[in-house]
């Protein structure tokens, strides 16, 4: 199987007040289609930075990044935007819904940046993914009128609406209570089961158990990378 | 004493941010000074009570006949005033200008013929000698004069023994009987006071002369009541007698106006309101800017405030804490503005007074007076309210939870965004209105500067006379005087041309059509002239000049204006044609002997030369007791003026011109005022534009920064740079449209009012052009103000934008 994502000697340095932080340091990683990767490690070890690099939200300081065979460093701003739009779905810890837009509008947002979609097609897709996350009864609400768990489910719907090649989730359950967290985890699980590629940052070992592969980081480097061959049992069984 | 700590803290914050403090101060001082100066300057002209004891009870009395003020109905007014007990004191006067000779030199000075009670009326005692008494009014009395402080100081070196000395006024030996205190020039600009001549004291019912009247209103009667009573009384007298004395038919009413209002001829309050509204809008612009700057600082402190609130600080205390910074800086700005405006007012005062020493009404004094200081307080409080209280109150009222809860950008930023958008819209509205009005006033100023009166003012002087019936009872005597004076003037090598003209009235033309005879409605301004006026106005285009043979015994002749020829006889030979004219309710037949160039309509600056028609009759066939004499000098103005007086006094020692001044005087005055007003308007509009630009930029930049996170989210889901910029421009154009739309609506209302005020001087197409220019200019500016910060925000990597707090 060809690698969907291929990182070679990727590094990201930040310089603030003349202090250099190696948030990501010489990482090699390849991810294949259909994998469900759980990324863990102590706070500040570079997980979110790595995710940003994967999602083209940031550019690496060194190294090469191949995405579906394309060299990411050769892409201009517009091409990168197009890839984020068509191939990547993001789920953030803090939801990052736009407060001025309704649930439906938030979910539709990625589609509005694609060309040639009719209003009806967009609405159909939106309704479809909202159904998947069981939020179709709240389309006209504003994010501030939803609970945290509901907001995150909307965020997941937004990540799914454009049929992305892979989903990047940065601590999607970090701001949620265990019940809501479980619902979101099941959502991701079922997506994986349907064949989605997922990279998820998590601190929670139980969440990580659902994944097909576990990667652990420390100080910007990968210290453990283990494949779990068997499909994990549903999370409810673990509790 | 916790608030003392707060003040100290606020001071420290201000000192720590010198750039912010300086910028805020500049904006504040600009806005406050501009509105304060505008108010004070215009208030002194229009509304300030006369600087006399009980100045607020002093009025002028006017007759209002068929909608025209200055109707010549002094008799009826005085009768009514005698009948009705509404005034405690009153009197009449007559303005004039006299020739004061000192050794061999002479100068022309504004003076008044007054009644003895005028001095007590104005509650002012002489600093030396006495004022005019009843004895002085007698025809056989010794000639006496009361000097103003200015004349005493400038022309007599403050001679302490001046009282009793003889001086020469109009070449007549006159005894000085008193000197008035400094700055006393009642009724308006008088520098000398002479006894009211006998013939003016008993005004006859037949009199059509106009007399200014001063009066003090009784305390127990309101202005409206007084006007009503006087109007009723005067009108009933008028209705009984107007036919008998050959006066025009119509209702007579009486109007009271303060001296300042009367002087500005009712336009005063319009100008006052208009300019103060503009200045106030600029102050509001300044307040929005300062408020925005303070709000940005309050937002920086948002977390601190939320923590304080969470710790239990009461709402009031928090608001006040946030306000101190604004209060301190506004108070400082207020004090500095008052000092600046004080300096500006006294400079303006001395510049205007030295430029126009004889023409400034005595109540036009510009200084830091009580109303100005009061207004300074009002403006400062308004600024504190708009620029400090509202932002502070908003910040203190924030949702504590929302601010403390990390990462949740809820309704709070939404509300702030809405306010900022509203402010941007409002600023666009204000500045588009101001720009539109500014460009119209610039156009008017330009027009006034280049207006063509159809007159060549070069080296010409104008003298106007009032020939009294007692001295010049017959028309022949009046003509003799004018012809004699003109002939005498031409003897001087210094005087090259002379002529005399007077305005007879409006006449109408009768025209024979196929069916019947019609009187055309169009009024024709009719003058009567003696001599050739070519050098000055109405150049001869066809035919001949009027001459001395066009006298009483000859046929009636007329010169018609080119506009009349084009209007009535476009393809005809007009010379030799006879026309029937209704003049002063009499029909007369005239033979056209010449065609002359058009004149501008003297009653309005705005109308076109060709829109009005004129006829010029022979002064030997029609005369008037109010002639004007125009002379042109060779090269020495002084010498010519001296010669004029010598010639005049040869004919009549007691006659002095009502005015003697360069013929261009009035138009020059108007042009100078237009230039000054244009510069003030320009300066203010420039300042307003600057304020609006920085304000709009500040607000949009701020709201773009506040939406950085949203930009990050949008980019994360695939928005390109272009998508984002387009989105922001689209939002901006909505504000632009609403703001400019409202601005144009207000402007249209003003423009319609303006159009009738200026008698359609401005072609409607110009309004369209102005609107296009202003709309384009503002659109470019606002779009840039949105584009620049947005582009900057877009340049940020999405990961950084998402982290942005
Ligand atoms: N924009 C930035 N500027 C400077 N330093 C940064 C920036 N982004 C991340 N860092 C630094 O890089 C390191 C890795 O940060 P990162 O956010 O990737 O950590 P993380 O593993 O996601 O931690 P957590 O589990 O707490 O979210 C940290 O030390 C952080 O301070
Ligand atoms: Mg992280």
PDB file of N, CA and C in Angstrom, chain B residues 500-574:
ATOM      1  N   UNK B 500     -24.041 109.539 -12.594  1.00  0.00           N
ATOM      2  CA  UNK B 500     -24.923 109.357 -11.448  1.00  0.00           C
ATOM      3  C   UNK B 500     -26.038 108.400 -11.852  1.00  0.00           C
ATOM      4  N   UNK B 501     -26.464 107.586 -10.912  1.00  0.00           N
ATOM      5  CA  UNK B 501     -27.607 106.731 -11.219  1.00  0.00           C
ATOM      6  C   UNK B 501     -28.427 106.538  -9.962  1.00  0.00           C
ATOM      7  N   UNK B 502     -29.653 106.171 -10.146  1.00  0.00           N
ATOM      8  CA  UNK B 502     -30.464 105.769  -9.001  1.00  0.00           C
ATOM      9  C   UNK B 502     -31.491 104.758  -9.459  1.00  0.00           C
ATOM     10  N   UNK B 503     -31.885 103.989  -8.522  1.00  0.00           N
ATOM     11  CA  UNK B 503     -32.829 102.915  -8.778  1.00  0.00           C
ATOM     12  C   UNK B 503     -34.229 103.490  -8.608  1.00  0.00           C
ATOM     13  N   UNK B 504     -35.022 103.446  -9.668  1.00  0.00           N
ATOM     14  CA  UNK B 504     -36.372 104.002  -9.570  1.00  0.00           C
ATOM     15  C   UNK B 504     -37.347 102.961  -9.042  1.00  0.00           C
ATOM     16  N   UNK B 505     -37.241 101.775  -9.559  1.00  0.00           N
ATOM     17  CA  UNK B 505     -38.157 100.736  -9.099  1.00  0.00           C
ATOM     18  C   UNK B 505     -38.285  99.657 -10.152  1.00  0.00           C
ATOM     19  N   UNK B 506     -39.247  98.761  -9.914  1.00  0.00           N
ATOM     20  CA  UNK B 506     -39.493  97.694 -10.869  1.00  0.00           C
ATOM     21  C   UNK B 506     -40.594  98.158 -11.801  1.00  0.00           C
ATOM     22  N   UNK B 507     -40.418  97.907 -13.068  1.00  0.00           N
ATOM     23  CA  UNK B 507     -41.512  98.244 -13.967  1.00  0.00           C
ATOM     24  C   UNK B 507     -41.867  97.016 -14.792  1.00  0.00           C
ATOM     25  N   UNK B 508     -42.983  97.075 -15.455  1.00  0.00           N
ATOM     26  CA  UNK B 508     -43.371  95.957 -16.310  1.00  0.00           C
ATOM     27  C   UNK B 508     -43.679  96.484 -17.692  1.00  0.00           C
ATOM     28  N   UNK B 509     -43.584  95.568 -18.642  1.00  0.00           N
ATOM     29  CA  UNK B 509     -43.708  95.944 -20.044  1.00  0.00           C
ATOM     30  C   UNK B 509     -45.109  95.573 -20.528  1.00  0.00           C
ATOM     31  N   UNK B 510     -45.697  96.501 -21.335  1.00  0.00           N
ATOM     32  CA  UNK B 510     -46.988  96.146 -21.958  1.00  0.00           C
ATOM     33  C   UNK B 510     -46.700  95.802 -23.400  1.00  0.00           C
ATOM     34  N   UNK B 511     -47.252  94.690 -23.832  1.00  0.00           N
ATOM     35  CA  UNK B 511     -46.969  94.272 -25.201  1.00  0.00           C
ATOM     36  C   UNK B 511     -48.263  94.013 -25.932  1.00  0.00           C
ATOM     37  N   UNK B 512     -48.344  94.509 -27.132  1.00  0.00           N
ATOM     38  CA  UNK B 512     -49.544  94.330 -27.940  1.00  0.00           C
ATOM     39  C   UNK B 512     -49.437  93.016 -28.705  1.00  0.00           C
ATOM     40  N   UNK B 513     -50.369  92.109 -28.437  1.00  0.00           N
ATOM     41  CA  UNK B 513     -50.398  90.883 -29.243  1.00  0.00           C
ATOM     42  C   UNK B 513     -51.537  91.012 -30.241  1.00  0.00           C
ATOM     43  N   UNK B 514     -51.762  89.961 -31.021  1.00  0.00           N
ATOM     44  CA  UNK B 514     -52.816  90.030 -32.042  1.00  0.00           C
ATOM     45  C   UNK B 514     -54.170  90.304 -31.410  1.00  0.00           C
ATOM     46  N   UNK B 515     -54.410  89.633 -30.281  1.00  0.00           N
ATOM     47  CA  UNK B 515     -55.737  89.739 -29.681  1.00  0.00           C
ATOM     48  C   UNK B 515     -55.890  90.986 -28.817  1.00  0.00           C
ATOM     49  N   UNK B 516     -55.011  91.081 -27.824  1.00  0.00           N
ATOM     50  CA  UNK B 516     -55.192  92.247 -26.941  1.00  0.00           C
ATOM     51  C   UNK B 516     -53.851  92.693 -26.345  1.00  0.00           C
ATOM     52  N   UNK B 517     -53.963  93.594 -25.404  1.00  0.00           N
ATOM     53  CA  UNK B 517     -52.742  94.128 -24.800  1.00  0.00           C
ATOM     54  C   UNK B 517     -52.473  93.393 -23.490  1.00  0.00           C
ATOM     55  N   UNK B 518     -51.256  92.886 -23.333  1.00  0.00           N
ATOM     56  CA  UNK B 518     -50.908  92.156 -22.122  1.00  0.00           C
ATOM     57  C   UNK B 518     -49.826  92.895 -21.341  1.00  0.00           C
ATOM     58  N   UNK B 519     -49.980  92.833 -20.038  1.00  0.00           N
ATOM     59  CA  UNK B 519     -48.869  93.305 -19.217  1.00  0.00           C
ATOM     60  C   UNK B 519     -48.051  92.075 -18.870  1.00  0.00           C
ATOM     61  N   UNK B 520     -46.792  92.063 -19.273  1.00  0.00           N
ATOM     62  CA  UNK B 520     -45.962  90.889 -19.011  1.00  0.00           C
ATOM     63  C   UNK B 520     -45.600  90.851 -17.535  1.00  0.00           C
ATOM     64  N   UNK B 521     -45.593  89.661 -16.951  1.00  0.00           N
ATOM     65  CA  UNK B 521     -45.351  89.577 -15.515  1.00  0.00           C
ATOM     66  C   UNK B 521     -43.911  89.901 -15.126  1.00  0.00           C
ATOM     67  N   UNK B 522     -42.989  89.739 -16.045  1.00  0.00           N
ATOM     68  CA  UNK B 522     -41.583  89.877 -15.660  1.00  0.00           C
ATOM     69  C   UNK B 522     -41.265  91.307 -15.263  1.00  0.00           C
ATOM     70  N   UNK B 523     -40.612  91.423 -14.096  1.00  0.00           N
ATOM     71  CA  UNK B 523     -40.249  92.753 -13.592  1.00  0.00           C
ATOM     72  C   UNK B 523     -38.958  93.211 -14.255  1.00  0.00           C
ATOM     73  N   UNK B 524     -38.906  94.492 -14.510  1.00  0.00           N
ATOM     74  CA  UNK B 524     -37.694  95.057 -15.112  1.00  0.00           C
ATOM     75  C   UNK B 524     -37.123  96.086 -14.150  1.00  0.00           C
ATOM     76  N   UNK B 525     -35.870  95.902 -13.806  1.00  0.00           N
ATOM     77  CA  UNK B 525     -35.242  96.867 -12.901  1.00  0.00           C
ATOM     78  C   UNK B 525     -35.020  98.151 -13.670  1.00  0.00           C
ATOM     79  N   UNK B 526     -35.486  99.226 -13.100  1.00  0.00           N
ATOM     80  CA  UNK B 526     -35.421 100.474 -13.840  1.00  0.00           C
ATOM     81  C   UNK B 526     -34.582 101.497 -13.098  1.00  0.00           C
ATOM     82  N   UNK B 527     -33.574 101.981 -13.794  1.00  0.00           N
ATOM     83  CA  UNK B 527     -32.675 102.990 -13.225  1.00  0.00           C
ATOM     84  C   UNK B 527     -32.862 104.287 -13.980  1.00  0.00           C
ATOM     85  N   UNK B 528     -32.386 105.347 -13.352  1.00  0.00           N
ATOM     86  CA  UNK B 528     -32.345 106.608 -14.058  1.00  0.00           C
ATOM     87  C   UNK B 528     -30.910 107.084 -13.970  1.00  0.00           C
ATOM     88  N   UNK B 529     -30.368 107.563 -15.094  1.00  0.00           N
ATOM     89  CA  UNK B 529     -28.941 107.921 -15.075  1.00  0.00           C
ATOM     90  C   UNK B 529     -28.694 109.316 -15.637  1.00  0.00           C
ATOM     91  N   UNK B 530     -27.658 109.933 -15.121  1.00  0.00           N
ATOM     92  CA  UNK B 530     -27.194 111.209 -15.659  1.00  0.00           C
ATOM     93  C   UNK B 530     -25.723 111.020 -15.985  1.00  0.00           C
ATOM     94  N   UNK B 531     -25.340 111.318 -17.200  1.00  0.00           N
ATOM     95  CA  UNK B 531     -23.949 111.145 -17.613  1.00  0.00           C
ATOM     96  C   UNK B 531     -23.762 109.800 -18.290  1.00  0.00           C
ATOM     97  N   UNK B 532     -22.524 109.543 -18.737  1.00  0.00           N
ATOM     98  CA  UNK B 532     -22.233 108.289 -19.426  1.00  0.00           C
ATOM     99  C   UNK B 532     -21.640 107.297 -18.424  1.00  0.00           C
ATOM    100  N   UNK B 533     -22.351 106.198 -18.236  1.00  0.00           N
ATOM    101  CA  UNK B 533     -21.897 105.231 -17.246  1.00  0.00           C
ATOM    102  C   UNK B 533     -21.036 104.113 -17.808  1.00  0.00           C
ATOM    103  N   UNK B 534     -20.729 104.221 -19.097  1.00  0.00           N
ATOM    104  CA  UNK B 534     -19.942 103.185 -19.781  1.00  0.00           C
ATOM    105  C   UNK B 534     -18.721 102.695 -19.033  1.00  0.00           C
ATOM    106  N   UNK B 535     -18.005 103.648 -18.466  1.00  0.00           N
ATOM    107  CA  UNK B 535     -16.741 103.281 -17.818  1.00  0.00           C
ATOM    108  C   UNK B 535     -16.977 102.385 -16.611  1.00  0.00           C
ATOM    109  N   UNK B 536     -18.200 102.389 -16.103  1.00  0.00           N
ATOM    110  CA  UNK B 536     -18.494 101.666 -14.869  1.00  0.00           C
ATOM    111  C   UNK B 536     -19.386 100.447 -15.128  1.00  0.00           C
ATOM    112  N   UNK B 537     -20.461 100.657 -15.832  1.00  0.00           N
ATOM    113  CA  UNK B 537     -21.362  99.535 -16.057  1.00  0.00           C
ATOM    114  C   UNK B 537     -22.267  99.828 -17.253  1.00  0.00           C
ATOM    115  N   UNK B 538     -22.962  98.816 -17.705  1.00  0.00           N
ATOM    116  CA  UNK B 538     -23.952  98.944 -18.782  1.00  0.00           C
ATOM    117  C   UNK B 538     -23.359  99.638 -20.002  1.00  0.00           C
ATOM    118  N   UNK B 539     -22.356  99.049 -20.541  1.00  0.00           N
ATOM    119  CA  UNK B 539     -21.685  99.558 -21.733  1.00  0.00           C
ATOM    120  C   UNK B 539     -22.664  99.643 -22.912  1.00  0.00           C
ATOM    121  N   UNK B 540     -22.518 100.711 -23.684  1.00  0.00           N
ATOM    122  CA  UNK B 540     -23.431 100.905 -24.820  1.00  0.00           C
ATOM    123  C   UNK B 540     -23.073  99.943 -25.949  1.00  0.00           C
ATOM    124  N   UNK B 541     -24.071  99.183 -26.422  1.00  0.00           N
ATOM    125  CA  UNK B 541     -23.806  98.210 -27.483  1.00  0.00           C
ATOM    126  C   UNK B 541     -24.366  98.666 -28.821  1.00  0.00           C
ATOM    127  N   UNK B 542     -25.473  99.398 -28.778  1.00  0.00           N
ATOM    128  CA  UNK B 542     -26.127  99.875 -30.003  1.00  0.00           C
ATOM    129  C   UNK B 542     -26.723 101.228 -29.706  1.00  0.00           C
ATOM    130  N   UNK B 543     -26.895 102.056 -30.712  1.00  0.00           N
ATOM    131  CA  UNK B 543     -27.608 103.314 -30.532  1.00  0.00           C
ATOM    132  C   UNK B 543     -26.764 104.386 -29.897  1.00  0.00           C
ATOM    133  N   UNK B 544     -27.390 105.221 -29.095  1.00  0.00           N
ATOM    134  CA  UNK B 544     -26.667 106.365 -28.536  1.00  0.00           C
ATOM    135  C   UNK B 544     -26.798 106.429 -27.022  1.00  0.00           C
ATOM    136  N   UNK B 545     -25.942 107.234 -26.406  1.00  0.00           N
ATOM    137  CA  UNK B 545     -26.053 107.505 -24.972  1.00  0.00           C
ATOM    138  C   UNK B 545     -27.205 108.452 -24.712  1.00  0.00           C
ATOM    139  N   UNK B 546     -27.613 108.509 -23.454  1.00  0.00           N
ATOM    140  CA  UNK B 546     -28.564 109.543 -23.052  1.00  0.00           C
ATOM    141  C   UNK B 546     -27.776 110.842 -22.896  1.00  0.00           C
ATOM    142  N   UNK B 547     -28.414 111.976 -23.161  1.00  0.00           N
ATOM    143  CA  UNK B 547     -27.661 113.231 -23.080  1.00  0.00           C
ATOM    144  C   UNK B 547     -28.504 114.313 -22.422  1.00  0.00           C
ATOM    145  N   UNK B 548     -27.933 115.521 -22.315  1.00  0.00           N
ATOM    146  CA  UNK B 548     -28.672 116.589 -21.638  1.00  0.00           C
ATOM    147  C   UNK B 548     -29.895 117.027 -22.433  1.00  0.00           C
ATOM    148  N   UNK B 549     -29.927 116.660 -23.698  1.00  0.00           N
ATOM    149  CA  UNK B 549     -31.127 117.057 -24.451  1.00  0.00           C
ATOM    150  C   UNK B 549     -32.311 116.140 -24.152  1.00  0.00           C
ATOM    151  N   UNK B 550     -32.054 115.028 -23.498  1.00  0.00           N
ATOM    152  CA  UNK B 550     -33.176 114.165 -23.104  1.00  0.00           C
ATOM    153  C   UNK B 550     -33.780 114.700 -21.808  1.00  0.00           C
ATOM    154  N   UNK B 551     -34.320 115.904 -21.878  1.00  0.00           N
ATOM    155  CA  UNK B 551     -34.807 116.533 -20.653  1.00  0.00           C
ATOM    156  C   UNK B 551     -36.316 116.435 -20.550  1.00  0.00           C
ATOM    157  N   UNK B 552     -36.857 117.144 -19.575  1.00  0.00           N
ATOM    158  CA  UNK B 552     -38.297 117.088 -19.281  1.00  0.00           C
ATOM    159  C   UNK B 552     -39.172 117.403 -20.478  1.00  0.00           C
ATOM    160  N   UNK B 553     -38.649 118.292 -21.339  1.00  0.00           N
ATOM    161  CA  UNK B 553     -39.495 118.737 -22.445  1.00  0.00           C
ATOM    162  C   UNK B 553     -39.397 117.822 -23.658  1.00  0.00           C
ATOM    163  N   UNK B 554     -38.391 116.973 -23.671  1.00  0.00           N
ATOM    164  CA  UNK B 554     -38.197 116.098 -24.833  1.00  0.00           C
ATOM    165  C   UNK B 554     -39.010 114.820 -24.652  1.00  0.00           C
ATOM    166  N   UNK B 555     -39.043 113.997 -25.695  1.00  0.00           N
ATOM    167  CA  UNK B 555     -39.749 112.721 -25.581  1.00  0.00           C
ATOM    168  C   UNK B 555     -39.010 111.807 -24.598  1.00  0.00           C
ATOM    169  N   UNK B 556     -39.793 110.894 -23.982  1.00  0.00           N
ATOM    170  CA  UNK B 556     -39.204 109.977 -22.999  1.00  0.00           C
ATOM    171  C   UNK B 556     -38.392 108.921 -23.737  1.00  0.00           C
ATOM    172  N   UNK B 557     -37.156 108.723 -23.311  1.00  0.00           N
ATOM    173  CA  UNK B 557     -36.286 107.766 -24.003  1.00  0.00           C
ATOM    174  C   UNK B 557     -35.784 106.722 -23.015  1.00  0.00           C
ATOM    175  N   UNK B 558     -35.313 105.603 -23.544  1.00  0.00           N
ATOM    176  CA  UNK B 558     -34.849 104.516 -22.678  1.00  0.00           C
ATOM    177  C   UNK B 558     -33.704 103.749 -23.355  1.00  0.00           C
ATOM    178  N   UNK B 559     -32.790 103.286 -22.510  1.00  0.00           N
ATOM    179  CA  UNK B 559     -31.784 102.313 -22.965  1.00  0.00           C
ATOM    180  C   UNK B 559     -32.228 100.959 -22.388  1.00  0.00           C
ATOM    181  N   UNK B 560     -32.305  99.957 -23.245  1.00  0.00           N
ATOM    182  CA  UNK B 560     -32.727  98.653 -22.724  1.00  0.00           C
ATOM    183  C   UNK B 560     -31.536  97.703 -22.681  1.00  0.00           C
ATOM    184  N   UNK B 561     -31.641  96.705 -21.801  1.00  0.00           N
ATOM    185  CA  UNK B 561     -30.531  95.756 -21.681  1.00  0.00           C
ATOM    186  C   UNK B 561     -30.586  94.737 -22.825  1.00  0.00           C
ATOM    187  N   UNK B 562     -29.448  94.211 -23.146  1.00  0.00           N
ATOM    188  CA  UNK B 562     -29.317  93.192 -24.184  1.00  0.00           C
ATOM    189  C   UNK B 562     -30.287  92.037 -23.929  1.00  0.00           C
ATOM    190  N   UNK B 563     -30.430  91.672 -22.623  1.00  0.00           N
ATOM    191  CA  UNK B 563     -31.305  90.542 -22.285  1.00  0.00           C
ATOM    192  C   UNK B 563     -32.743  90.818 -22.715  1.00  0.00           C
ATOM    193  N   UNK B 564     -33.167  92.067 -22.615  1.00  0.00           N
ATOM    194  CA  UNK B 564     -34.538  92.406 -23.027  1.00  0.00           C
ATOM    195  C   UNK B 564     -34.706  92.241 -24.526  1.00  0.00           C
ATOM    196  N   UNK B 565     -33.687  92.705 -25.254  1.00  0.00           N
ATOM    197  CA  UNK B 565     -33.755  92.592 -26.711  1.00  0.00           C
ATOM    198  C   UNK B 565     -33.894  91.123 -27.097  1.00  0.00           C
ATOM    199  N   UNK B 566     -33.051  90.282 -26.446  1.00  0.00           N
ATOM    200  CA  UNK B 566     -33.094  88.859 -26.789  1.00  0.00           C
ATOM    201  C   UNK B 566     -34.401  88.209 -26.373  1.00  0.00           C
ATOM    202  N   UNK B 567     -34.963  88.725 -25.296  1.00  0.00           N
ATOM    203  CA  UNK B 567     -36.182  88.114 -24.781  1.00  0.00           C
ATOM    204  C   UNK B 567     -37.410  88.518 -25.606  1.00  0.00           C
ATOM    205  N   UNK B 568     -37.509  89.817 -25.920  1.00  0.00           N
ATOM    206  CA  UNK B 568     -38.767  90.289 -26.498  1.00  0.00           C
ATOM    207  C   UNK B 568     -38.699  90.547 -28.008  1.00  0.00           C
ATOM    208  N   UNK B 569     -37.554  90.974 -28.450  1.00  0.00           N
ATOM    209  CA  UNK B 569     -37.483  91.343 -29.872  1.00  0.00           C
ATOM    210  C   UNK B 569     -36.261  90.706 -30.524  1.00  0.00           C
ATOM    211  N   UNK B 570     -36.179  89.400 -30.509  1.00  0.00           N
ATOM    212  CA  UNK B 570     -34.944  88.750 -30.937  1.00  0.00           C
ATOM    213  C   UNK B 570     -34.542  89.059 -32.380  1.00  0.00           C
ATOM    214  N   UNK B 571     -35.519  89.236 -33.254  1.00  0.00           N
ATOM    215  CA  UNK B 571     -35.130  89.434 -34.659  1.00  0.00           C
ATOM    216  C   UNK B 571     -35.509  90.816 -35.173  1.00  0.00           C
ATOM    217  N   UNK B 572     -35.723  91.730 -34.251  1.00  0.00           N
ATOM    218  CA  UNK B 572     -36.213  93.035 -34.711  1.00  0.00           C
ATOM    219  C   UNK B 572     -35.169  94.118 -34.539  1.00  0.00           C
ATOM    220  N   UNK B 573     -35.369  95.185 -35.283  1.00  0.00           N
ATOM    221  CA  UNK B 573     -34.587  96.413 -35.068  1.00  0.00           C
ATOM    222  C   UNK B 573     -35.231  97.104 -33.880  1.00  0.00           C
ATOM    223  N   UNK B 574     -34.487  97.292 -32.820  1.00  0.00           N
ATOM    224  CA  UNK B 574     -35.142  97.871 -31.638  1.00  0.00           C
ATOM    225  C   UNK B 574     -34.974  99.387 -31.558  1.00  0.00           C
TER     226      UNK B 574
END
